[in-house]
Amino acid sequence: MSDNRPVGLFDSGVGGISVMKELRKILPHEDLIYFADSANCPYGNNPPEFIRERARIISDFLLSQGIKLLVIACNTASVAALSQIRQALVIPVVGIEPAIKPATTLTRNGRVGVLATGVTLAGERFTSLVERFADGIEVYSQACPGLVEMIEAGQIESEDTKELLSAYLEKLLAQEVDTIVLGCTHYPFLRPEVENLAGEKVKVIDTGSAVSQQVARVLAANQLLTSTEDSGQEIFYTNGTSPEIERVIRQLWGDPNLIVHQINI
Ligand code: DGL
């Protein structure tokens, strides 16, 4: 059996595009629909109830577009809303969480650093991840207010972004971490700069590829993989009204001709 309906993804903004790029690599034939909640970005400044309500509205919209599986391509929204959305939807839902488990097997000196939003780091899911997997490993976490906003503005290589990132990284590097987890889907777009600042002895990991493999497994297990051999199509939606958003989505996806649809939800 097969299913040719699209896979849906959403994030507070453009961060989930880092997950969608990994997904596209391993699922070249699937149609993908992305929603950027740019009008409400960043989620990290909002209470969990607000994020849950946004997740409900967006998943309703993506369901109305006929998706067969939903990826919550946002650590912060997964912390706040994954279990509630899973209960509410009849289709499979895949969330994302910081790569603590892989980090604990990669570290050689037992010191791991995590960059994420305050909501992710304060959530029960994060505490439970650390408790379950970081036995005997020191985990140092660092919230990074302002970074998501920089990436949303397309300022990936700006001096201001580098300065802010460097200030956050310095705190982790002072703890002599040898592995850094990018625990927010926006941050992989800053990976070259993180690697540059941290130096070659520090390993930098994110969750995009692992989550994409999980999506492929769930599709296969539920007989939901597409039967088409054609290249999959992508449709991008945003509720952001700034003229910059379209440009940033095009830049991050890597297609200057991409059409970004505006929708007011
Ligand atoms: N990309 C989101 C994440 O993974 C950013 C959250 C935010 O908007 O604060 O957590």
PDB file of C-alpha atoms and ligand atoms in Angstrom:
ATOM      1  CA  MET A   1       0.000   0.000   0.000  1.00  0.00           C
ATOM      2  CA  SER A   2       1.068   3.583  -0.589  1.00  0.00           C
ATOM      3  CA  ASP A   3      -0.240   7.088   0.019  1.00  0.00           C
ATOM      4  CA  ASN A   4       0.487  10.088  -2.190  1.00  0.00           C
ATOM      5  CA  ARG A   5      -0.715  12.789   0.201  1.00  0.00           C
ATOM      6  CA  PRO A   6       1.884  15.371   1.396  1.00  0.00           C
ATOM      7  CA  VAL A   7       3.821  15.474   4.663  1.00  0.00           C
ATOM      8  CA  GLY A   8       3.255  18.675   6.694  1.00  0.00           C
ATOM      9  CA  LEU A   9       5.824  20.527   8.785  1.00  0.00           C
ATOM     10  CA  PHE A  10       5.626  23.658  10.890  1.00  0.00           C
ATOM     11  CA  ASP A  11       7.826  25.866  13.036  1.00  0.00           C
ATOM     12  CA  SER A  12       7.534  29.230  14.759  1.00  0.00           C
ATOM     13  CA  GLY A  13       9.259  30.609  11.665  1.00  0.00           C
ATOM     14  CA  VAL A  14      11.940  29.553   9.212  1.00  0.00           C
ATOM     15  CA  GLY A  15      13.880  27.200  11.552  1.00  0.00           C
ATOM     16  CA  GLY A  16      12.018  24.058  10.526  1.00  0.00           C
ATOM     17  CA  ILE A  17      13.383  24.518   7.004  1.00  0.00           C
ATOM     18  CA  SER A  18      16.620  23.007   8.386  1.00  0.00           C
ATOM     19  CA  VAL A  19      14.608  19.835   9.168  1.00  0.00           C
ATOM     20  CA  MET A  20      12.782  19.939   5.821  1.00  0.00           C
ATOM     21  CA  LYS A  21      16.116  20.025   3.963  1.00  0.00           C
ATOM     22  CA  GLU A  22      17.184  16.803   5.696  1.00  0.00           C
ATOM     23  CA  LEU A  23      13.772  15.279   5.008  1.00  0.00           C
ATOM     24  CA  ARG A  24      14.032  16.135   1.331  1.00  0.00           C
ATOM     25  CA  LYS A  25      17.438  14.370   1.137  1.00  0.00           C
ATOM     26  CA  ILE A  26      16.056  11.046   2.314  1.00  0.00           C
ATOM     27  CA  LEU A  27      12.522  11.315   0.898  1.00  0.00           C
ATOM     28  CA  PRO A  28      13.018  12.795  -2.593  1.00  0.00           C
ATOM     29  CA  HIS A  29       9.576  11.775  -3.904  1.00  0.00           C
ATOM     30  CA  GLU A  30       7.319  12.985  -1.096  1.00  0.00           C
ATOM     31  CA  ASP A  31       5.338  16.226  -1.438  1.00  0.00           C
ATOM     32  CA  LEU A  32       6.050  18.558   1.502  1.00  0.00           C
ATOM     33  CA  ILE A  33       3.997  21.436   2.910  1.00  0.00           C
ATOM     34  CA  TYR A  34       5.662  23.903   5.293  1.00  0.00           C
ATOM     35  CA  PHE A  35       3.999  26.496   7.505  1.00  0.00           C
ATOM     36  CA  ALA A  36       6.077  29.270   9.126  1.00  0.00           C
ATOM     37  CA  ASP A  37       4.223  30.927  12.022  1.00  0.00           C
ATOM     38  CA  SER A  38       6.262  34.066  11.412  1.00  0.00           C
ATOM     39  CA  ALA A  39       3.591  36.392  12.839  1.00  0.00           C
ATOM     40  CA  ASN A  40       4.117  34.740  16.244  1.00  0.00           C
ATOM     41  CA  CYS A  41       7.861  34.138  16.161  1.00  0.00           C
ATOM     42  CA  PRO A  42       9.694  33.581  18.462  1.00  0.00           C
ATOM     43  CA  TYR A  43       7.626  31.064  20.428  1.00  0.00           C
ATOM     44  CA  GLY A  44      10.277  31.085  23.154  1.00  0.00           C
ATOM     45  CA  ASN A  45       8.910  34.376  24.521  1.00  0.00           C
ATOM     46  CA  ASN A  46       5.394  32.993  24.955  1.00  0.00           C
ATOM     47  CA  PRO A  47       3.677  30.852  27.610  1.00  0.00           C
ATOM     48  CA  PRO A  48       3.142  27.138  26.757  1.00  0.00           C
ATOM     49  CA  GLU A  49      -0.671  27.642  26.515  1.00  0.00           C
ATOM     50  CA  PHE A  50      -0.168  30.114  23.678  1.00  0.00           C
ATOM     51  CA  ILE A  51       2.178  27.749  21.834  1.00  0.00           C
ATOM     52  CA  ARG A  52      -0.313  24.881  22.278  1.00  0.00           C
ATOM     53  CA  GLU A  53      -3.081  27.010  20.785  1.00  0.00           C
ATOM     54  CA  ARG A  54      -0.881  27.948  17.814  1.00  0.00           C
ATOM     55  CA  ALA A  55       0.028  24.285  17.287  1.00  0.00           C
ATOM     56  CA  ARG A  56      -3.681  23.376  17.271  1.00  0.00           C
ATOM     57  CA  ILE A  57      -4.586  26.080  14.725  1.00  0.00           C
ATOM     58  CA  ILE A  58      -1.649  25.223  12.434  1.00  0.00           C
ATOM     59  CA  SER A  59      -2.224  21.478  12.548  1.00  0.00           C
ATOM     60  CA  ASP A  60      -5.905  22.079  11.661  1.00  0.00           C
ATOM     61  CA  PHE A  61      -4.759  24.138   8.684  1.00  0.00           C
ATOM     62  CA  LEU A  62      -2.257  21.513   7.512  1.00  0.00           C
ATOM     63  CA  LEU A  63      -4.882  18.783   7.933  1.00  0.00           C
ATOM     64  CA  SER A  64      -7.196  20.832   5.723  1.00  0.00           C
ATOM     65  CA  GLN A  65      -4.411  20.654   3.099  1.00  0.00           C
ATOM     66  CA  GLY A  66      -4.644  16.852   3.219  1.00  0.00           C
ATOM     67  CA  ILE A  67      -1.402  15.905   5.004  1.00  0.00           C
ATOM     68  CA  LYS A  68      -0.731  12.265   5.952  1.00  0.00           C
ATOM     69  CA  LEU A  69       1.868  12.934   8.683  1.00  0.00           C
ATOM     70  CA  LEU A  70       2.748  16.027  10.728  1.00  0.00           C
ATOM     71  CA  VAL A  71       6.287  17.002  11.743  1.00  0.00           C
ATOM     72  CA  ILE A  72       6.488  19.540  14.555  1.00  0.00           C
ATOM     73  CA  ALA A  73       9.809  20.921  13.280  1.00  0.00           C
ATOM     74  CA  CYS A  74      10.336  23.048  16.373  1.00  0.00           C
ATOM     75  CA  ASN A  75      11.831  21.942  19.707  1.00  0.00           C
ATOM     76  CA  THR A  76       9.906  24.621  21.598  1.00  0.00           C
ATOM     77  CA  ALA A  77       6.503  23.653  20.119  1.00  0.00           C
ATOM     78  CA  SER A  78       7.308  19.953  20.666  1.00  0.00           C
ATOM     79  CA  VAL A  79       7.950  20.647  24.357  1.00  0.00           C
ATOM     80  CA  ALA A  80       4.701  22.571  24.708  1.00  0.00           C
ATOM     81  CA  ALA A  81       2.326  20.713  22.404  1.00  0.00           C
ATOM     82  CA  LEU A  82       3.529  17.325  21.115  1.00  0.00           C
ATOM     83  CA  SER A  83       1.487  15.063  23.412  1.00  0.00           C
ATOM     84  CA  GLN A  84      -1.667  17.166  23.030  1.00  0.00           C
ATOM     85  CA  ILE A  85      -1.399  17.261  19.203  1.00  0.00           C
ATOM     86  CA  ARG A  86      -0.688  13.506  19.085  1.00  0.00           C
ATOM     87  CA  GLN A  87      -3.851  12.852  21.051  1.00  0.00           C
ATOM     88  CA  ALA A  88      -5.943  15.146  18.885  1.00  0.00           C
ATOM     89  CA  LEU A  89      -4.829  13.963  15.421  1.00  0.00           C
ATOM     90  CA  VAL A  90      -5.612  10.677  13.698  1.00  0.00           C
ATOM     91  CA  ILE A  91      -2.480  10.908  11.521  1.00  0.00           C
ATOM     92  CA  PRO A  92       1.035  10.188  12.902  1.00  0.00           C
ATOM     93  CA  VAL A  93       2.837  13.136  14.518  1.00  0.00           C
ATOM     94  CA  VAL A  94       6.647  13.350  14.821  1.00  0.00           C
ATOM     95  CA  GLY A  95       8.226  15.890  17.169  1.00  0.00           C
ATOM     96  CA  ILE A  96      11.798  17.004  17.738  1.00  0.00           C
ATOM     97  CA  GLU A  97      13.967  17.203  20.832  1.00  0.00           C
ATOM     98  CA  PRO A  98      17.591  18.143  21.518  1.00  0.00           C
ATOM     99  CA  ALA A  99      20.050  15.361  20.602  1.00  0.00           C
ATOM    100  CA  ILE A 100      21.118  14.603  24.182  1.00  0.00           C
ATOM    101  CA  LYS A 101      21.348  10.842  23.701  1.00  0.00           C
ATOM    102  CA  PRO A 102      23.686  10.963  20.662  1.00  0.00           C
ATOM    103  CA  ALA A 103      25.745  13.666  22.405  1.00  0.00           C
ATOM    104  CA  THR A 104      26.335  11.455  25.426  1.00  0.00           C
ATOM    105  CA  THR A 105      27.787   8.740  23.198  1.00  0.00           C
ATOM    106  CA  LEU A 106      29.925  11.208  21.215  1.00  0.00           C
ATOM    107  CA  THR A 107      31.534  13.104  24.083  1.00  0.00           C
ATOM    108  CA  ARG A 108      34.997  11.964  25.134  1.00  0.00           C
ATOM    109  CA  ASN A 109      35.421  14.144  28.192  1.00  0.00           C
ATOM    110  CA  GLY A 110      31.859  13.747  29.532  1.00  0.00           C
ATOM    111  CA  ARG A 111      30.984  17.443  29.073  1.00  0.00           C
ATOM    112  CA  VAL A 112      28.139  18.371  26.726  1.00  0.00           C
ATOM    113  CA  GLY A 113      26.738  21.816  25.935  1.00  0.00           C
ATOM    114  CA  VAL A 114      23.210  22.540  24.684  1.00  0.00           C
ATOM    115  CA  LEU A 115      22.048  25.680  22.891  1.00  0.00           C
ATOM    116  CA  ALA A 116      18.232  26.007  22.841  1.00  0.00           C
ATOM    117  CA  THR A 117      15.390  28.346  23.721  1.00  0.00           C
ATOM    118  CA  GLY A 118      14.451  29.015  27.347  1.00  0.00           C
ATOM    119  CA  VAL A 119      11.114  27.193  26.932  1.00  0.00           C
ATOM    120  CA  THR A 120      12.854  24.046  25.627  1.00  0.00           C
ATOM    121  CA  LEU A 121      15.419  24.053  28.427  1.00  0.00           C
ATOM    122  CA  ALA A 122      12.800  24.673  31.132  1.00  0.00           C
ATOM    123  CA  GLY A 123      10.475  21.937  29.862  1.00  0.00           C
ATOM    124  CA  GLU A 124       9.903  18.582  31.516  1.00  0.00           C
ATOM    125  CA  ARG A 125      10.897  16.782  28.300  1.00  0.00           C
ATOM    126  CA  PHE A 126      14.386  18.261  28.491  1.00  0.00           C
ATOM    127  CA  THR A 127      14.821  17.414  32.181  1.00  0.00           C
ATOM    128  CA  SER A 128      13.685  13.861  31.462  1.00  0.00           C
ATOM    129  CA  LEU A 129      16.078  13.548  28.465  1.00  0.00           C
ATOM    130  CA  VAL A 130      18.999  14.560  30.655  1.00  0.00           C
ATOM    131  CA  GLU A 131      17.907  12.242  33.477  1.00  0.00           C
ATOM    132  CA  ARG A 132      17.474   9.269  31.149  1.00  0.00           C
ATOM    133  CA  PHE A 133      20.581   9.586  29.015  1.00  0.00           C
ATOM    134  CA  ALA A 134      23.176  11.744  30.697  1.00  0.00           C
ATOM    135  CA  ASP A 135      24.195   9.393  33.494  1.00  0.00           C
ATOM    136  CA  GLY A 136      27.683  10.456  34.557  1.00  0.00           C
ATOM    137  CA  ILE A 137      27.784  13.206  31.874  1.00  0.00           C
ATOM    138  CA  GLU A 138      27.732  16.913  32.707  1.00  0.00           C
ATOM    139  CA  VAL A 139      25.175  18.766  30.576  1.00  0.00           C
ATOM    140  CA  TYR A 140      25.535  22.556  30.415  1.00  0.00           C
ATOM    141  CA  SER A 141      22.622  24.376  28.840  1.00  0.00           C
ATOM    142  CA  GLN A 142      22.508  27.860  27.415  1.00  0.00           C
ATOM    143  CA  ALA A 143      19.397  29.766  26.340  1.00  0.00           C
ATOM    144  CA  CYS A 144      20.036  32.087  23.394  1.00  0.00           C
ATOM    145  CA  PRO A 145      17.502  34.935  23.342  1.00  0.00           C
ATOM    146  CA  GLY A 146      17.762  37.013  20.166  1.00  0.00           C
ATOM    147  CA  LEU A 147      19.317  34.378  17.893  1.00  0.00           C
ATOM    148  CA  VAL A 148      16.022  33.175  16.410  1.00  0.00           C
ATOM    149  CA  GLU A 149      15.095  36.773  15.571  1.00  0.00           C
ATOM    150  CA  MET A 150      18.432  37.266  13.759  1.00  0.00           C
ATOM    151  CA  ILE A 151      17.868  34.173  11.624  1.00  0.00           C
ATOM    152  CA  GLU A 152      14.289  35.219  10.868  1.00  0.00           C
ATOM    153  CA  ALA A 153      15.703  38.505   9.600  1.00  0.00           C
ATOM    154  CA  GLY A 154      18.064  36.594   7.301  1.00  0.00           C
ATOM    155  CA  GLN A 155      21.088  37.820   9.252  1.00  0.00           C
ATOM    156  CA  ILE A 156      22.953  34.547   9.217  1.00  0.00           C
ATOM    157  CA  GLU A 157      26.373  35.961   8.532  1.00  0.00           C
ATOM    158  CA  SER A 158      26.026  39.417  10.094  1.00  0.00           C
ATOM    159  CA  GLU A 159      28.528  40.724  12.656  1.00  0.00           C
ATOM    160  CA  ASP A 160      25.713  41.273  15.197  1.00  0.00           C
ATOM    161  CA  THR A 161      24.692  37.616  14.932  1.00  0.00           C
ATOM    162  CA  LYS A 162      28.288  36.450  15.279  1.00  0.00           C
ATOM    163  CA  GLU A 163      28.743  38.602  18.388  1.00  0.00           C
ATOM    164  CA  LEU A 164      25.580  37.302  20.041  1.00  0.00           C
ATOM    165  CA  LEU A 165      26.405  33.683  19.196  1.00  0.00           C
ATOM    166  CA  SER A 166      29.945  34.091  20.400  1.00  0.00           C
ATOM    167  CA  ALA A 167      28.743  35.432  23.786  1.00  0.00           C
ATOM    168  CA  TYR A 168      26.499  32.364  24.277  1.00  0.00           C
ATOM    169  CA  LEU A 169      29.126  29.904  23.091  1.00  0.00           C
ATOM    170  CA  GLU A 170      31.792  31.385  25.323  1.00  0.00           C
ATOM    171  CA  LYS A 171      29.779  30.330  28.378  1.00  0.00           C
ATOM    172  CA  LEU A 172      29.644  26.715  27.178  1.00  0.00           C
ATOM    173  CA  LEU A 173      33.277  26.655  26.068  1.00  0.00           C
ATOM    174  CA  ALA A 174      34.306  27.972  29.488  1.00  0.00           C
ATOM    175  CA  GLN A 175      32.913  24.666  30.834  1.00  0.00           C
ATOM    176  CA  GLU A 176      35.245  22.817  28.434  1.00  0.00           C
ATOM    177  CA  VAL A 177      32.440  21.018  26.609  1.00  0.00           C
ATOM    178  CA  ASP A 178      33.660  18.869  23.710  1.00  0.00           C
ATOM    179  CA  THR A 179      30.206  18.320  22.161  1.00  0.00           C
ATOM    180  CA  ILE A 180      27.583  20.975  21.420  1.00  0.00           C
ATOM    181  CA  VAL A 181      23.934  20.171  20.710  1.00  0.00           C
ATOM    182  CA  LEU A 182      21.979  22.599  18.547  1.00  0.00           C
ATOM    183  CA  GLY A 183      18.630  22.242  20.338  1.00  0.00           C
ATOM    184  CA  CYS A 184      16.620  24.656  18.215  1.00  0.00           C
ATOM    185  CA  THR A 185      15.817  24.087  14.554  1.00  0.00           C
ATOM    186  CA  HIS A 186      16.904  27.620  13.671  1.00  0.00           C
ATOM    187  CA  TYR A 187      20.470  27.050  14.842  1.00  0.00           C
ATOM    188  CA  PRO A 188      21.710  24.601  12.142  1.00  0.00           C
ATOM    189  CA  PHE A 189      21.755  27.625   9.842  1.00  0.00           C
ATOM    190  CA  LEU A 190      24.507  28.981  12.137  1.00  0.00           C
ATOM    191  CA  ARG A 191      26.421  25.690  12.228  1.00  0.00           C
ATOM    192  CA  PRO A 192      29.440  26.954  10.193  1.00  0.00           C
ATOM    193  CA  GLU A 193      29.871  29.852  12.621  1.00  0.00           C
ATOM    194  CA  VAL A 194      29.373  27.620  15.689  1.00  0.00           C
ATOM    195  CA  GLU A 195      32.041  25.241  14.349  1.00  0.00           C
ATOM    196  CA  ASN A 196      34.324  28.118  13.534  1.00  0.00           C
ATOM    197  CA  LEU A 197      34.017  29.647  17.016  1.00  0.00           C
ATOM    198  CA  ALA A 198      34.155  26.345  18.903  1.00  0.00           C
ATOM    199  CA  GLY A 199      37.163  24.973  17.034  1.00  0.00           C
ATOM    200  CA  GLU A 200      37.705  21.640  15.353  1.00  0.00           C
ATOM    201  CA  LYS A 201      38.023  19.655  18.592  1.00  0.00           C
ATOM    202  CA  VAL A 202      34.379  20.330  19.456  1.00  0.00           C
ATOM    203  CA  LYS A 203      31.689  18.241  17.764  1.00  0.00           C
ATOM    204  CA  VAL A 204      28.460  20.011  16.794  1.00  0.00           C
ATOM    205  CA  ILE A 205      25.259  18.002  16.353  1.00  0.00           C
ATOM    206  CA  ASP A 206      21.605  18.638  15.588  1.00  0.00           C
ATOM    207  CA  THR A 207      18.515  16.504  15.185  1.00  0.00           C
ATOM    208  CA  GLY A 208      17.336  17.200  11.619  1.00  0.00           C
ATOM    209  CA  SER A 209      18.719  14.032  10.087  1.00  0.00           C
ATOM    210  CA  ALA A 210      17.603  11.727  12.948  1.00  0.00           C
ATOM    211  CA  VAL A 211      14.077  13.179  12.854  1.00  0.00           C
ATOM    212  CA  SER A 212      13.917  12.724   9.080  1.00  0.00           C
ATOM    213  CA  GLN A 213      14.905   9.078   9.435  1.00  0.00           C
ATOM    214  CA  GLN A 214      12.181   8.704  12.051  1.00  0.00           C
ATOM    215  CA  VAL A 215       9.644  10.240   9.617  1.00  0.00           C
ATOM    216  CA  ALA A 216      10.723   7.742   6.935  1.00  0.00           C
ATOM    217  CA  ARG A 217      10.370   4.851   9.416  1.00  0.00           C
ATOM    218  CA  VAL A 218       6.896   5.978  10.538  1.00  0.00           C
ATOM    219  CA  LEU A 219       5.718   6.420   6.929  1.00  0.00           C
ATOM    220  CA  ALA A 220       7.006   2.955   6.009  1.00  0.00           C
ATOM    221  CA  ALA A 221       5.541   1.299   9.119  1.00  0.00           C
ATOM    222  CA  ASN A 222       2.114   2.797   8.372  1.00  0.00           C
ATOM    223  CA  GLN A 223       2.285   2.066   4.618  1.00  0.00           C
ATOM    224  CA  LEU A 224       2.167   5.783   3.938  1.00  0.00           C
ATOM    225  CA  LEU A 225       5.157   6.158   1.588  1.00  0.00           C
ATOM    226  CA  THR A 226       4.323   7.665  -1.781  1.00  0.00           C
ATOM    227  CA  SER A 227       4.229   5.438  -4.851  1.00  0.00           C
ATOM    228  CA  THR A 228       5.351   8.181  -7.255  1.00  0.00           C
ATOM    229  CA  GLU A 229       8.846   8.210  -8.752  1.00  0.00           C
ATOM    230  CA  ASP A 230       8.573  11.934  -9.615  1.00  0.00           C
ATOM    231  CA  SER A 231      10.472  14.591  -7.670  1.00  0.00           C
ATOM    232  CA  GLY A 232       8.430  15.737  -4.678  1.00  0.00           C
ATOM    233  CA  GLN A 233       6.978  19.248  -4.690  1.00  0.00           C
ATOM    234  CA  GLU A 234       7.217  21.799  -1.885  1.00  0.00           C
ATOM    235  CA  ILE A 235       4.619  24.357  -0.871  1.00  0.00           C
ATOM    236  CA  PHE A 236       5.550  27.084   1.625  1.00  0.00           C
ATOM    237  CA  TYR A 237       3.022  29.085   3.659  1.00  0.00           C
ATOM    238  CA  THR A 238       3.597  31.913   6.119  1.00  0.00           C
ATOM    239  CA  ASN A 239       1.406  34.335   8.049  1.00  0.00           C
ATOM    240  CA  GLY A 240       4.307  36.803   8.256  1.00  0.00           C
ATOM    241  CA  THR A 241       3.624  40.145   6.640  1.00  0.00           C
ATOM    242  CA  SER A 242       7.174  41.477   6.467  1.00  0.00           C
ATOM    243  CA  PRO A 243       8.443  41.600   2.878  1.00  0.00           C
ATOM    244  CA  GLU A 244      11.705  40.085   4.159  1.00  0.00           C
ATOM    245  CA  ILE A 245      10.125  36.739   5.091  1.00  0.00           C
ATOM    246  CA  GLU A 246       9.683  35.579   1.520  1.00  0.00           C
ATOM    247  CA  ARG A 247      13.296  36.438   0.716  1.00  0.00           C
ATOM    248  CA  VAL A 248      14.602  34.628   3.799  1.00  0.00           C
ATOM    249  CA  ILE A 249      12.556  31.474   3.061  1.00  0.00           C
ATOM    250  CA  ARG A 250      13.888  31.466  -0.523  1.00  0.00           C
ATOM    251  CA  GLN A 251      17.440  31.969   0.715  1.00  0.00           C
ATOM    252  CA  LEU A 252      17.272  29.196   3.333  1.00  0.00           C
ATOM    253  CA  TRP A 253      15.551  26.699   1.038  1.00  0.00           C
ATOM    254  CA  GLY A 254      17.988  27.622  -1.720  1.00  0.00           C
ATOM    255  CA  ASP A 255      15.549  28.404  -4.534  1.00  0.00           C
ATOM    256  CA  PRO A 256      15.428  32.021  -5.753  1.00  0.00           C
ATOM    257  CA  ASN A 257      12.207  31.351  -7.694  1.00  0.00           C
ATOM    258  CA  LEU A 258      10.260  29.773  -4.854  1.00  0.00           C
ATOM    259  CA  ILE A 259       6.712  31.087  -4.368  1.00  0.00           C
ATOM    260  CA  VAL A 260       5.767  31.683  -0.728  1.00  0.00           C
ATOM    261  CA  HIS A 261       2.029  31.777  -0.034  1.00  0.00           C
ATOM    262  CA  GLN A 262       0.595  34.237   2.479  1.00  0.00           C
ATOM    263  CA  ILE A 263      -2.190  32.968   4.697  1.00  0.00           C
ATOM    264  CA  ASN A 264      -3.764  34.726   7.630  1.00  0.00           C
ATOM    265  CA  ILE A 265      -4.245  32.115  10.360  1.00  0.00           C
TER     266      ILE A 265
HETATM  267  N1  DGL B   1      12.863  26.673  15.821  1.00  0.00           N
HETATM  268  C1  DGL B   1      12.312  26.792  17.151  1.00  0.00           C
HETATM  269  C2  DGL B   1      12.852  25.662  18.040  1.00  0.00           C
HETATM  270  O1  DGL B   1      13.321  24.655  17.537  1.00  0.00           O
HETATM  271  C3  DGL B   1      12.488  28.195  17.645  1.00  0.00           C
HETATM  272  C4  DGL B   1      11.618  28.506  18.786  1.00  0.00           C
HETATM  273  C5  DGL B   1      11.223  29.931  18.965  1.00  0.00           C
HETATM  274  O2  DGL B   1      10.577  30.467  18.065  1.00  0.00           O
HETATM  275  O3  DGL B   1      11.495  30.470  20.032  1.00  0.00           O
HETATM  276  O4  DGL B   1      12.783  25.706  19.231  1.00  0.00           O
END
